[in-house]
Amino acid sequence: MEDKTIICRCEDVTLEEIRKAIAEGARTLDEIKRLKRCGMGPCQGRTCRPLIAGEIARMTGQNPAELALPTFRPPVVPLKLGTLARGGVPDEQA
Amino acid sequence: MNRHEVIIIGGGVTGCSIAYHLAERGMRDVAVLERAYLTSGATGRCGAGFRHQWGTKTNCLLAKYAIARLEHLAEELDYPEGIEIKQEGYLLLAYTPKMEEQFKKNLALQKSLGIDARWVTPREAREIVPFLNTEGLLGATFCPKDGHANPFKVTDAYARAARRLGVKIHTYTEVRDIKIEGSLKTVITNRGTFQAPVVVNAAGGHAAEIGRMVGVDLPIVPERHQILVTEPVEQVLGPMVMSFYHNLYCQQTPHGSFIMGLGDPNEPKEYNVRSSWQFLTQMARKAVWLLPVLKNVRVVRQWAGVYDMSPDRQPVLGEVPGVPGFYVAAGFSGHGFMIAPMTGQLMAEVILGLPTTLPVDMFSLSRFTTGELFVEPSVV
Ligand SMILES: Cc1cc2nc3c(=O)[nH]c(=O)nc-3n(C[C@H](O)[C@H](O)[C@H](O)COP(=O)(O)OP(=O)(O)OC[C@H]3O[C@@H](n4cnc5c(N)ncnc54)[C@H](O)[C@@H]3O)c2cc1C
Ligand code: FES
């Protein structure tokens, strides 16, 4: 893959930035997420997380299956504050 | 065995700032021990706001000095990517005559200390935040130099600067026990043993556990606070909006997302970082009422962290009486991020026996036995 490849589409983070973070000492998905914001976008890392895990594993010689995963935080899909304010009832039914 | 001059327990913004300030003053043989990754405690979970608008002289000055440092932190620490600082003010809303009276007292104090904050009418408040619901609002105070910064970047900036000066930072290293023989402290972790004459407890919500390891009873208890973040949208909200009446705060980050949180006075005192569905509904109701424009903004993530609460909601800073060489910097009660530059500096000065830039005696642990509590009227 090219360094300029965008790994996190939600937050516009390139492979180059991720490689740099790992080269500077980041070893876990948690650390990279907090410094680069990848995984914090609307998809909450469902797209980028496996790619980043693969890169950490490749660069640090760890087993991808053994990398600790950040907590998946609620809500599972992005919800409008207005909908939540009505106790979770979406617009069309309110 | 790893021998050092100073061991700091806790890799939050406090521990990293202390490490940097020690190294910067020539004490470079320092190790920071962090059980998970840096910022994994309250620091990485916080609202990261800073304000000058306090109700006691000590807190006003602490905040003023600390914010002056945050304004130039990227240069001071040679951190070119910046700390994402935003200074568009805090708007503190007053809903009761009692609040109005307290806020006006605070303003007089702030003014006497050279802090530029002012009273604004509901109409002026709407000029500052055009879509604010002013129903029931008596007025507000506004300080244009309040704001927020990215807590991950601030901590990373301190950690990198400290490492460059020789500090060793050990992540995923959990302190399990501490033994004291003479002046030497042996710190036992899941990754080996460390020794130093000086140990600093900067373990946030876990500070009391660390205290117990040396037989010290620290009156610091964890209290959960919940918070959420939305998708990024165009910039519409300049200041942080804070209401002690609703127990809420809401801000828009430079990245475009809104970060908002609630305090819950009925929260049990225990270590709990799970988030709840009830919070989401309650937060959404209050936020949409106060700032109706938020109605169509989507929440992408919610989480929780703990405040390290002390009985008077002020930190404990300094050496523990009776345990020479054992220092505490904890009990920040929900405002430890903004003062971290000064916490680091003052702790380094105290540890190295240097004159302190600001008075620190009122933060000593002994205030809880002598009863000279420190009461700050303006906290969420
Ligand atoms: C929801 C929320 C919102 C907040 N909003 C604001 C705000 O707007 N402005 C503000 O100024 N403050 C705010 N705060 C408070 C602020 O986050 C804290 O005061 C500050 O981050 C404290 O930093 P710290 O380094 O002292 O503690 P922490 O960041 O908690 O660091 C302590 C570290 O010690 C580590 N540790 C614990 N036990 C051990 C052990 N046995 N061995 C090794 N390591 C250990 C932990 O893993 C942790 O990383 C907020 C807090 C929360 C929870
Ligand atoms: S692709 Fe990274 S958060 Fe969505």
XYZ file of C-alpha atoms and ligand atoms in Angstrom:
531
model
C 0.000 0.000 0.000
C 1.067 3.586 -0.726
C 1.927 5.844 2.209
C -0.651 8.387 1.030
C -3.452 5.831 1.155
C -6.234 6.991 3.458
C -6.729 4.360 6.113
C -9.359 6.139 8.179
C -11.930 7.603 5.815
C -13.983 9.254 8.546
C -11.100 11.264 9.953
C -8.811 11.473 6.925
C -5.822 9.695 8.396
C -3.198 8.344 5.990
C -1.121 5.205 6.236
C 1.920 7.483 6.449
C 0.625 9.114 9.625
C -0.117 5.737 11.149
C 3.328 4.401 10.242
C 4.870 7.500 11.801
C 2.922 7.039 15.052
C 4.071 3.408 15.275
C 7.640 4.366 14.426
C 7.485 6.898 17.263
C 6.542 4.238 19.766
C 2.781 3.657 19.648
C 2.115 -0.058 20.110
C -1.642 -0.338 20.589
C -4.812 0.691 18.774
C -5.804 2.702 21.847
C -2.710 4.874 21.628
C -3.013 5.514 17.892
C -6.719 6.283 18.151
C -6.122 8.956 20.753
C -3.284 10.659 18.947
C -4.600 10.470 15.389
C -8.365 10.304 15.928
C -8.703 7.300 13.618
C -11.498 5.191 15.062
C -13.325 8.204 16.484
C -15.337 9.007 13.329
C -18.969 8.250 12.576
C -18.180 4.587 11.796
C -16.318 4.318 15.118
C -13.435 2.463 13.561
C -15.384 -0.330 11.965
C -13.601 0.446 8.707
C -10.132 1.491 9.782
C -9.473 -0.549 12.892
C -8.597 -3.861 11.199
C -6.282 -2.041 8.778
C -4.457 -0.267 11.598
C -4.215 -3.460 13.640
C -2.641 -5.134 10.610
C -0.092 -2.348 10.268
C 0.865 -2.439 13.979
C 1.248 -6.209 13.770
C 3.384 -5.953 10.635
C 5.645 -3.189 11.934
C 6.115 -4.505 15.465
C 6.074 -8.230 14.812
C 3.085 -8.813 17.082
C 0.361 -11.344 16.374
C -2.705 -9.416 15.117
C -5.006 -11.719 17.076
C -3.299 -10.693 20.311
C -3.643 -6.922 19.887
C -5.960 -5.420 22.484
C -9.008 -3.778 20.907
C -10.307 -0.438 22.158
C -13.738 -0.539 23.796
C -16.617 -0.272 21.323
C -18.536 2.645 22.796
C -22.256 3.290 22.471
C -24.316 4.299 20.571
C -23.892 1.612 17.901
C -25.121 3.942 15.155
C -24.959 7.758 15.272
C -28.221 9.137 16.705
C -29.588 12.673 16.512
C -29.674 14.545 19.830
C -33.265 15.531 18.992
C -34.218 11.879 18.672
C -32.479 10.994 21.927
C -34.191 13.898 23.679
C -37.495 12.285 22.791
C -36.376 9.054 24.410
C -35.125 7.476 21.194
C -38.213 8.019 19.035
C -37.082 9.077 15.550
C -38.532 12.196 13.860
C -40.965 10.457 11.562
C -42.720 8.777 14.493
C -42.638 11.669 16.920
C 15.977 -3.616 39.632
C 15.539 -0.109 38.220
C 17.045 2.593 40.444
C 15.899 6.205 39.982
C 15.805 9.486 41.856
C 12.060 9.968 41.401
C 9.231 7.591 40.498
C 5.910 9.077 39.387
C 2.873 6.798 39.521
C 0.315 7.715 36.869
C 0.697 8.725 33.226
C -2.082 11.267 33.000
C -1.556 14.936 32.294
C -0.512 15.488 35.936
C 2.186 12.795 36.042
C 3.606 13.795 32.657
C 3.654 17.490 33.569
C 5.444 16.783 36.864
C 7.996 14.609 35.038
C 8.693 17.339 32.501
C 9.012 20.078 35.103
C 11.401 17.996 37.212
C 13.573 17.193 34.203
C 13.474 20.759 33.008
C 14.853 21.816 36.397
C 17.689 19.316 36.130
C 16.157 16.270 37.840
C 16.336 13.889 34.888
C 16.542 10.504 36.582
C 12.781 10.138 36.684
C 10.545 7.176 35.815
C 6.813 7.426 35.112
C 4.833 4.219 35.699
C 1.462 3.971 33.961
C -0.753 0.884 34.248
C -2.231 1.244 30.711
C -1.423 3.822 28.018
C -0.800 7.546 28.633
C -4.117 9.430 29.100
C -6.018 6.200 29.843
C -7.407 7.693 33.075
C -9.451 10.869 33.516
C -7.169 12.863 31.231
C -8.242 11.050 28.071
C -11.880 11.111 29.104
C -12.217 14.746 30.063
C -13.953 17.810 28.659
C -10.541 19.519 28.570
C -11.940 22.964 29.166
C -10.065 25.723 30.968
C -11.449 28.815 32.636
C -10.283 31.810 34.624
C -13.712 32.189 36.203
C -13.241 30.854 39.721
C -14.503 31.992 43.089
C -11.328 31.929 45.184
C -8.105 33.851 44.783
C -6.016 30.684 44.804
C -7.965 29.031 42.014
C -8.160 32.201 39.937
C -4.388 32.597 40.099
C -3.671 28.918 39.537
C -5.897 28.966 36.458
C -4.519 32.264 35.206
C -0.897 31.097 35.414
C -1.728 27.692 33.943
C -3.716 29.086 31.012
C -0.922 31.526 30.208
C 1.298 28.447 29.854
C -1.247 26.546 27.735
C -1.389 29.502 25.342
C 2.268 28.929 24.459
C 2.627 25.280 25.342
C 3.313 24.078 21.810
C 6.320 26.425 21.588
C 7.473 25.786 25.156
C 7.495 22.028 24.589
C 8.523 22.190 20.940
C 5.398 20.375 19.782
C 4.860 21.514 16.200
C 1.521 19.804 15.603
C -0.021 22.004 18.301
C -2.421 21.272 21.154
C -5.644 22.315 19.328
C -6.196 25.196 21.670
C -9.372 27.263 21.271
C -10.041 30.467 23.230
C -13.524 31.725 22.578
C -14.619 32.052 26.160
C -16.806 30.355 28.737
C -20.347 31.549 29.213
C -21.458 30.686 32.758
C -25.241 30.901 33.047
C -27.040 32.241 36.144
C -30.621 31.143 36.814
C -31.212 32.083 40.450
C -30.676 35.320 42.371
C -28.242 33.440 44.602
C -26.155 32.397 41.599
C -26.232 35.926 40.234
C -24.989 37.270 43.542
C -22.170 34.687 43.726
C -21.153 35.285 40.107
C -20.975 39.032 40.671
C -18.803 38.484 43.737
C -16.568 36.225 41.673
C -16.304 38.892 38.963
C -15.123 41.485 41.485
C -12.472 39.064 42.719
C -11.418 38.149 39.172
C -11.168 41.783 38.236
C -8.903 42.473 41.213
C -6.590 39.738 39.923
C -6.431 41.127 36.404
C -8.835 38.628 34.857
C -10.946 40.078 32.082
C -14.436 38.651 32.739
C -17.759 40.482 32.665
C -21.457 40.238 33.430
C -23.695 39.884 30.357
C -27.472 40.265 30.125
C -29.558 37.512 28.485
C -29.700 39.641 25.326
C -25.899 40.025 25.276
C -25.593 36.307 25.936
C -27.564 35.720 22.744
C -25.148 37.926 20.862
C -22.339 35.652 22.030
C -24.302 32.432 21.399
C -27.053 33.365 18.899
C -29.183 30.237 19.330
C -29.088 30.137 23.136
C -32.467 29.539 24.793
C -32.627 32.367 27.346
C -35.843 31.247 29.057
C -35.456 31.797 32.794
C -31.935 33.154 32.372
C -31.009 36.056 34.663
C -27.685 36.725 33.006
C -24.263 35.189 32.640
C -20.594 35.841 33.088
C -18.212 35.704 30.162
C -14.435 35.536 29.990
C -13.178 35.624 26.391
C -9.851 33.954 27.226
C -11.362 30.757 28.599
C -11.387 27.790 26.249
C -10.146 24.259 25.769
C -7.336 22.173 24.310
C -6.842 18.585 23.220
C -5.880 16.553 26.328
C -4.185 13.783 24.307
C -1.924 16.321 22.615
C -1.152 18.214 25.827
C -0.133 14.990 27.577
C 1.791 13.741 24.548
C 3.607 17.086 24.365
C 4.686 16.839 28.028
C 5.622 13.173 27.660
C 7.755 13.772 24.583
C 9.511 16.775 26.100
C 10.164 14.772 29.280
C 11.566 11.820 27.300
C 13.872 14.112 25.369
C 15.283 15.272 28.705
C 15.904 11.689 29.795
C 12.732 10.710 31.665
C 11.760 7.034 31.276
C 8.066 6.394 30.713
C 6.872 2.827 31.273
C 3.361 2.170 29.960
C 1.362 -1.004 30.724
C 3.220 -1.080 34.035
C 0.895 -1.361 37.005
C 2.022 -0.560 40.543
C 0.932 -3.400 42.838
C 2.710 -2.552 46.080
C 5.194 -0.196 47.692
C 7.668 -1.083 50.429
C 9.556 1.521 52.440
C 12.938 0.816 54.048
C 14.597 3.874 55.510
C 14.305 6.557 52.863
C 14.244 4.082 49.969
C 10.941 3.139 48.382
C 10.593 -0.089 46.440
C 7.753 -0.060 43.943
C 6.557 -3.459 42.799
C 4.844 -3.687 39.410
C 3.688 -6.342 36.973
C 6.831 -5.507 35.003
C 9.553 -5.615 37.587
C 10.659 -3.610 40.582
C 11.644 0.044 40.731
C 13.392 1.917 43.537
C 13.715 5.589 44.415
C 13.907 7.833 47.468
C 11.046 9.923 46.097
C 7.666 8.595 44.929
C 4.890 10.801 43.585
C 1.317 9.558 43.644
C -0.399 11.025 40.562
C -2.809 8.129 40.126
C -6.015 10.180 39.819
C -9.078 8.140 40.781
C -6.756 5.397 42.067
C -4.736 7.691 44.341
C -6.313 6.322 47.530
C -5.277 2.761 46.551
C -1.695 3.903 46.079
C -1.876 5.733 49.428
C -2.972 2.528 51.169
C 0.172 0.797 49.858
C 2.219 3.037 52.185
C -0.362 3.060 54.973
C -1.703 6.530 54.221
C -5.405 7.250 54.194
C -6.106 9.743 51.403
C -9.642 11.150 51.407
C -9.901 10.917 47.613
C -12.794 9.002 46.077
C -13.684 8.267 42.463
C -16.968 9.666 41.154
C -18.226 8.814 37.675
C -18.938 11.571 35.157
C -20.429 10.900 31.750
C -19.789 12.712 28.524
C -20.529 12.382 24.817
C -19.253 13.598 21.474
C -21.120 14.299 18.251
C -20.152 14.109 14.603
C -18.210 17.181 13.428
C -20.318 19.951 11.881
C -19.526 23.517 10.768
C -18.378 25.913 13.513
C -21.408 27.504 15.169
C -20.594 27.597 18.889
C -17.682 29.782 19.973
C -17.658 29.546 23.759
C -18.080 26.731 26.218
C -21.581 27.042 27.660
C -21.796 25.985 31.286
C -24.770 25.865 33.615
C -24.262 24.952 37.259
C -28.062 24.956 37.528
C -28.451 22.163 34.954
C -25.099 20.700 35.925
C -24.026 20.674 32.304
C -21.368 21.955 29.944
C -21.241 21.960 26.163
C -18.520 23.073 23.758
C -17.600 22.712 20.098
C -14.040 21.582 19.402
C -11.874 23.018 16.600
C -12.443 19.671 14.886
C -16.174 20.546 14.693
C -17.587 17.966 17.068
C -19.580 18.975 20.146
C -18.477 17.613 23.509
C -20.969 17.780 26.352
C -21.314 16.342 29.812
C -23.479 16.301 32.905
C -22.678 15.999 36.570
C -24.999 13.782 38.560
C -25.163 14.707 42.251
C -26.573 11.248 43.060
C -23.704 9.327 41.504
C -22.462 6.656 43.962
C -18.832 6.989 45.050
C -17.182 4.064 43.326
C -14.848 3.348 40.457
C -17.173 3.065 37.473
C -16.329 3.990 33.891
C -19.325 2.393 32.183
C -21.646 4.696 30.296
C -25.406 4.585 30.607
C -28.376 4.950 28.291
C -30.111 7.189 30.856
C -27.295 9.699 30.573
C -27.713 9.868 26.819
C -31.413 10.729 27.053
C -30.991 13.186 29.903
C -28.038 14.917 28.284
C -29.860 15.166 24.947
C -32.972 16.661 26.599
C -31.061 19.324 28.461
C -28.738 20.168 25.564
C -31.519 20.460 22.979
C -33.534 22.635 25.373
C -30.615 24.987 26.005
C -29.158 24.979 22.472
C -32.008 23.952 20.128
C -29.698 24.046 17.087
C -28.154 20.800 18.361
C -31.328 18.859 17.607
C -30.073 17.556 14.252
C -26.512 16.828 15.295
C -25.708 13.133 15.703
C -24.025 11.584 18.740
C -21.229 9.250 17.681
C -19.823 8.149 21.013
C -20.424 8.353 24.730
C -18.124 7.351 27.555
C -17.442 7.922 31.229
C -14.523 8.803 33.442
C -14.014 9.485 37.110
C -13.376 12.697 38.984
C -10.901 12.144 41.818
C -12.993 13.918 44.452
C -11.579 15.347 47.663
C -13.795 16.522 50.562
C -13.420 20.212 49.624
C -13.102 19.603 45.877
C -9.541 20.873 45.863
C -6.433 18.858 45.095
C -3.968 17.504 47.606
C -0.499 18.685 46.616
C 2.697 18.037 48.515
C 4.557 15.647 50.758
C 2.543 13.397 53.054
C 3.222 14.237 56.719
C 4.962 11.282 58.374
C 6.113 9.658 55.097
C 9.124 11.661 53.913
C 9.701 11.355 50.182
C 6.115 10.311 49.428
C 4.250 13.049 47.563
C 0.663 13.330 46.366
C -0.768 15.265 43.415
C -4.367 14.081 43.212
C -7.911 14.939 44.228
C -8.433 17.349 41.336
C -12.222 17.014 41.609
C -12.931 17.684 37.956
C -10.533 20.503 37.115
C -7.100 18.923 36.991
C -6.596 19.248 33.270
C -6.596 23.026 33.137
C -4.177 23.514 36.019
C -1.782 20.722 35.001
C 0.971 23.102 33.799
C 1.042 24.680 37.262
C 0.574 21.380 39.114
C 3.702 20.132 37.361
C 5.685 23.253 38.080
C 4.639 23.570 41.734
C 5.204 19.874 42.464
C 8.654 20.016 40.886
C 9.483 23.074 42.990
C 8.248 21.400 46.188
C 10.121 18.142 45.484
C 13.351 19.957 44.665
C 13.024 22.264 47.688
C 12.811 25.397 45.545
C 10.694 28.444 46.360
C 7.203 27.931 44.868
C 5.803 30.237 42.186
C 2.429 30.354 43.954
C 1.541 29.456 47.544
C 0.806 25.724 47.977
C 0.332 25.318 51.723
C -3.456 25.405 51.491
C -3.291 22.225 49.382
C -1.571 20.150 52.057
C -3.113 16.899 53.234
C -3.097 18.135 56.825
C -5.994 20.535 56.118
C -8.387 17.611 56.535
C -7.200 17.017 60.097
C -6.900 20.660 61.118
C -10.274 21.395 59.523
C -8.969 24.328 57.461
C -10.911 23.301 54.413
C -10.718 25.261 51.274
C -14.112 26.075 49.812
C -14.474 26.866 46.130
C -18.024 28.032 45.327
C -17.883 27.606 41.540
C -17.674 23.964 40.462
C -19.798 21.560 38.385
C -16.027 13.482 32.181
C -14.917 14.364 32.699
C -14.845 15.697 32.291
C -13.816 16.530 32.764
N -13.721 17.816 32.296
C -12.683 18.599 32.690
C -12.521 19.914 32.154
O -13.309 20.370 31.323
N -11.450 20.649 32.581
C -10.552 20.183 33.487
O -9.617 20.892 33.842
N -10.677 18.937 33.995
C -11.726 18.143 33.620
N -11.856 16.882 34.143
C -10.897 16.450 35.174
C -9.591 16.032 34.555
O -9.823 15.023 33.595
C -8.664 15.465 35.639
O -8.641 16.314 36.759
C -7.247 15.331 35.115
O -7.226 14.660 33.878
C -6.427 14.611 36.139
O -5.256 14.134 35.552
P -4.362 13.139 36.361
O -3.170 12.910 35.541
O -4.203 13.655 37.735
O -5.261 11.832 36.501
P -5.526 10.662 35.432
O -5.611 11.175 34.061
O -6.676 9.862 35.940
O -4.195 9.826 35.516
C -3.922 8.908 36.529
C -3.229 7.736 35.876
O -2.761 6.853 36.877
C -2.825 5.569 36.370
N -2.808 4.612 37.472
C -3.775 4.408 38.401
N -3.420 3.417 39.245
C -2.199 2.992 38.837
C -1.316 1.981 39.291
N -1.615 1.197 40.342
N -0.130 1.807 38.652
C 0.186 2.602 37.581
N -0.627 3.556 37.103
C -1.804 3.756 37.721
C -4.122 5.544 35.590
O -4.155 4.504 34.628
C -4.151 6.931 34.977
O -3.667 6.970 33.653
C -12.866 16.025 33.686
C -12.939 14.691 34.089
C -13.942 13.854 33.603
C -13.979 12.431 34.049
S -12.825 4.942 9.099
Fe -11.808 5.436 10.916
S -13.402 6.019 12.220
Fe -14.452 5.528 10.428
